[in-house]
Coordinates of N, CA and C in Angstrom, one line a residue:
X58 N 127.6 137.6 100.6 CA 128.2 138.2 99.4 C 129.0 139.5 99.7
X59 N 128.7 139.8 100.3 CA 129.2 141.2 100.8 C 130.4 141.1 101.7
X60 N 130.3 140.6 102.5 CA 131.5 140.1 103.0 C 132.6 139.1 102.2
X61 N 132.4 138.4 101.0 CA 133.8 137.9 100.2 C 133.8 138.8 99.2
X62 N 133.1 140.3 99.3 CA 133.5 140.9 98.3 C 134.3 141.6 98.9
X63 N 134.1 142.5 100.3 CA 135.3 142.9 100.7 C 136.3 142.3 100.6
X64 N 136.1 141.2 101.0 CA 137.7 140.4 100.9 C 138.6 140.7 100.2
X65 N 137.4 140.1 98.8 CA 137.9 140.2 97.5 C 138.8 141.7 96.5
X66 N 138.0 142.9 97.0 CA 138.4 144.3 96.7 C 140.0 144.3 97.6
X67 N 139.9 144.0 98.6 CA 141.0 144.3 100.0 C 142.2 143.4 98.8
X68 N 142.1 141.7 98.5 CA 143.0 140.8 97.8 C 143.7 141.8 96.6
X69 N 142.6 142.2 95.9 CA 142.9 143.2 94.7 C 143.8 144.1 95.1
X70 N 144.0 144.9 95.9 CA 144.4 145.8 96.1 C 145.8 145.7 96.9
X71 N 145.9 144.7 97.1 CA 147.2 143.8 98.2 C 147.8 142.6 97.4
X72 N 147.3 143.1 96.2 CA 147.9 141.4 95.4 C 149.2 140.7 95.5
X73 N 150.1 141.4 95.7 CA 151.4 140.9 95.9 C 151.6 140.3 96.8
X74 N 150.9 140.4 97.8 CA 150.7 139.7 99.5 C 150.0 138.7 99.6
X75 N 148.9 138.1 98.8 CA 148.1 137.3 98.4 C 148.4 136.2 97.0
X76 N 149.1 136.2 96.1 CA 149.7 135.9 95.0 C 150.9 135.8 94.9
X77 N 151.3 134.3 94.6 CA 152.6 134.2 94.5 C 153.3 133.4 93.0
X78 N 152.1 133.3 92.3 CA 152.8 132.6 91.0 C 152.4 133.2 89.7
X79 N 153.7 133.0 89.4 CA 154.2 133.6 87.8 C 153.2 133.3 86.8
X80 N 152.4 132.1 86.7 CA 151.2 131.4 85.5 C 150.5 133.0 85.2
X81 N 150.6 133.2 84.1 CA 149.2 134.5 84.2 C 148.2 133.9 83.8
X82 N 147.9 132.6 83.5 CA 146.4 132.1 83.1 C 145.5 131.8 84.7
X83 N 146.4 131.6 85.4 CA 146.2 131.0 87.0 C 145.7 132.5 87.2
X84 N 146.7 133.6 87.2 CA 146.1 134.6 88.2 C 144.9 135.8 87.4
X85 N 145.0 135.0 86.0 CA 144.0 136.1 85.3 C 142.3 135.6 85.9
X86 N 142.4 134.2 86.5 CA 141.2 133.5 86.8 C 141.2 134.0 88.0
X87 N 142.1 134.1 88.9 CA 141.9 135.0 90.4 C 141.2 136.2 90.1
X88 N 141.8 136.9 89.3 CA 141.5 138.2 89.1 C 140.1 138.2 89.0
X89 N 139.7 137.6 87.8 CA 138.6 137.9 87.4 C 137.2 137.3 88.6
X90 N 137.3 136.3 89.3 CA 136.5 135.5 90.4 C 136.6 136.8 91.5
X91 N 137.9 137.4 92.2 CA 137.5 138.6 92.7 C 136.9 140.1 91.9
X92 N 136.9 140.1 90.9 CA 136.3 141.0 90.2 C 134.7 141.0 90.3
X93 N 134.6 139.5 90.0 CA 133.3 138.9 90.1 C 132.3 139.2 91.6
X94 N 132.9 138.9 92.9 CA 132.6 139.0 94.3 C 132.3 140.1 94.3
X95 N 133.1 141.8 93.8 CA 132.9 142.6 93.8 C 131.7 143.4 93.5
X96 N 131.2 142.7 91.9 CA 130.4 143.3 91.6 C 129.0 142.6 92.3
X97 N 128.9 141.6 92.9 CA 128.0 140.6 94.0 C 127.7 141.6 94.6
X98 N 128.9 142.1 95.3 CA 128.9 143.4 97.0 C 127.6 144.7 96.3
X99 N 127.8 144.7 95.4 CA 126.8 145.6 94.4 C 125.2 145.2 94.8
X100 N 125.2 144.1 93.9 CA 123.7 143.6 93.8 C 123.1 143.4 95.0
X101 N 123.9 142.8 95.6 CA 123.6 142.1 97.2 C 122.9 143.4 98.2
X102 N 123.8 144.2 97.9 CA 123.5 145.5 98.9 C 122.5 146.5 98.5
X103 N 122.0 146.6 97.0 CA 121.0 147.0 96.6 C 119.8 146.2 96.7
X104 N 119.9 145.3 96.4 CA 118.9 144.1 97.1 C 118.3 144.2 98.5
X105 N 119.6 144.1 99.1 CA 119.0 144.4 100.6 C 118.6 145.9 100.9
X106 N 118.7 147.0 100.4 CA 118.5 148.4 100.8 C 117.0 148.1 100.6
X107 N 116.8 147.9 99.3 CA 115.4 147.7 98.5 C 114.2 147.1 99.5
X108 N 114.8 145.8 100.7 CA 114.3 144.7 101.1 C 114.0 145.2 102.5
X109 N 115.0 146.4 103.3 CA 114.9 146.3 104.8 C 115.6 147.6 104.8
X110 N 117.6 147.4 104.6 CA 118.0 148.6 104.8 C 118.3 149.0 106.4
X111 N 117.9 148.0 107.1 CA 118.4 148.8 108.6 C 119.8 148.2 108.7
X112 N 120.9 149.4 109.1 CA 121.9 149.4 109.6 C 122.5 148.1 110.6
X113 N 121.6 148.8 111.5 CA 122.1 147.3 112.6 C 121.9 145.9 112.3
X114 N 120.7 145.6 111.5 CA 120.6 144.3 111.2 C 121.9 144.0 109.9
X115 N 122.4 144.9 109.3 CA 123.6 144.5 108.3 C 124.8 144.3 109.2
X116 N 125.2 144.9 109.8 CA 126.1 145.1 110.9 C 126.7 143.7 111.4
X117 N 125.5 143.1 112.3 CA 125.3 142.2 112.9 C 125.2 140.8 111.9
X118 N 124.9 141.4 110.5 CA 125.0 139.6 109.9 C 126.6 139.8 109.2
X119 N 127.0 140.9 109.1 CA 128.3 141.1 108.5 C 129.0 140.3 109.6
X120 N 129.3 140.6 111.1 CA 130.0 140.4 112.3 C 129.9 138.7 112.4
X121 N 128.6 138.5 111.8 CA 128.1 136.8 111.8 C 128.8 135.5 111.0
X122 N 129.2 136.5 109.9 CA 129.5 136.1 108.5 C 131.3 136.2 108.7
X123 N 131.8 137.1 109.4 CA 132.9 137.4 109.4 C 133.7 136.4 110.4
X124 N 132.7 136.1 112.3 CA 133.0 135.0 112.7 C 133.0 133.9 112.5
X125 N 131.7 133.5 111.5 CA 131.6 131.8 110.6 C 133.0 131.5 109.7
X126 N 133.7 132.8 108.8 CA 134.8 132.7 108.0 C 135.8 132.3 108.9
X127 N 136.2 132.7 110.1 CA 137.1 132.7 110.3 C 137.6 131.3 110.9
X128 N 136.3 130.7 111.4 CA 135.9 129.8 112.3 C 136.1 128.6 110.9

């Protein structure tokens, strides 16, 4: 979760780079699905603070998550 929310915050913020069509019904649904990831990055990470909270083990499943995406 935390990792397609970054994504998702980075897309928002670069939208012109990411989005290329005129439909506003199309990109109001983008919008709102990365809106959505974002507020995930929230729960997710309070969740885990609550659960464990060590650094290195987020680190490492971030690096995990970010090789499986790419892959």
């Amino acid at each position: 979760e935390h990792f397609t929310a970054v994504l998702a915050e980075y897309m928002m913020k670069h939208e012109k780079n990411f989005y290329y069509s005129d439909d506003a019904k199309s990109r109001a649904l983008w919008m709102w699905h990365m809106l959505e990831e974002s507020e995930h990055k929230d729960i997710a990470y309070d969740v885990y603070q609550v659960l464990n909270g060590n650094y290195p083990l987020r680190a490492t499943g971030f690096l995990m998550a970010f090789i499986t995406i790419l892959g």
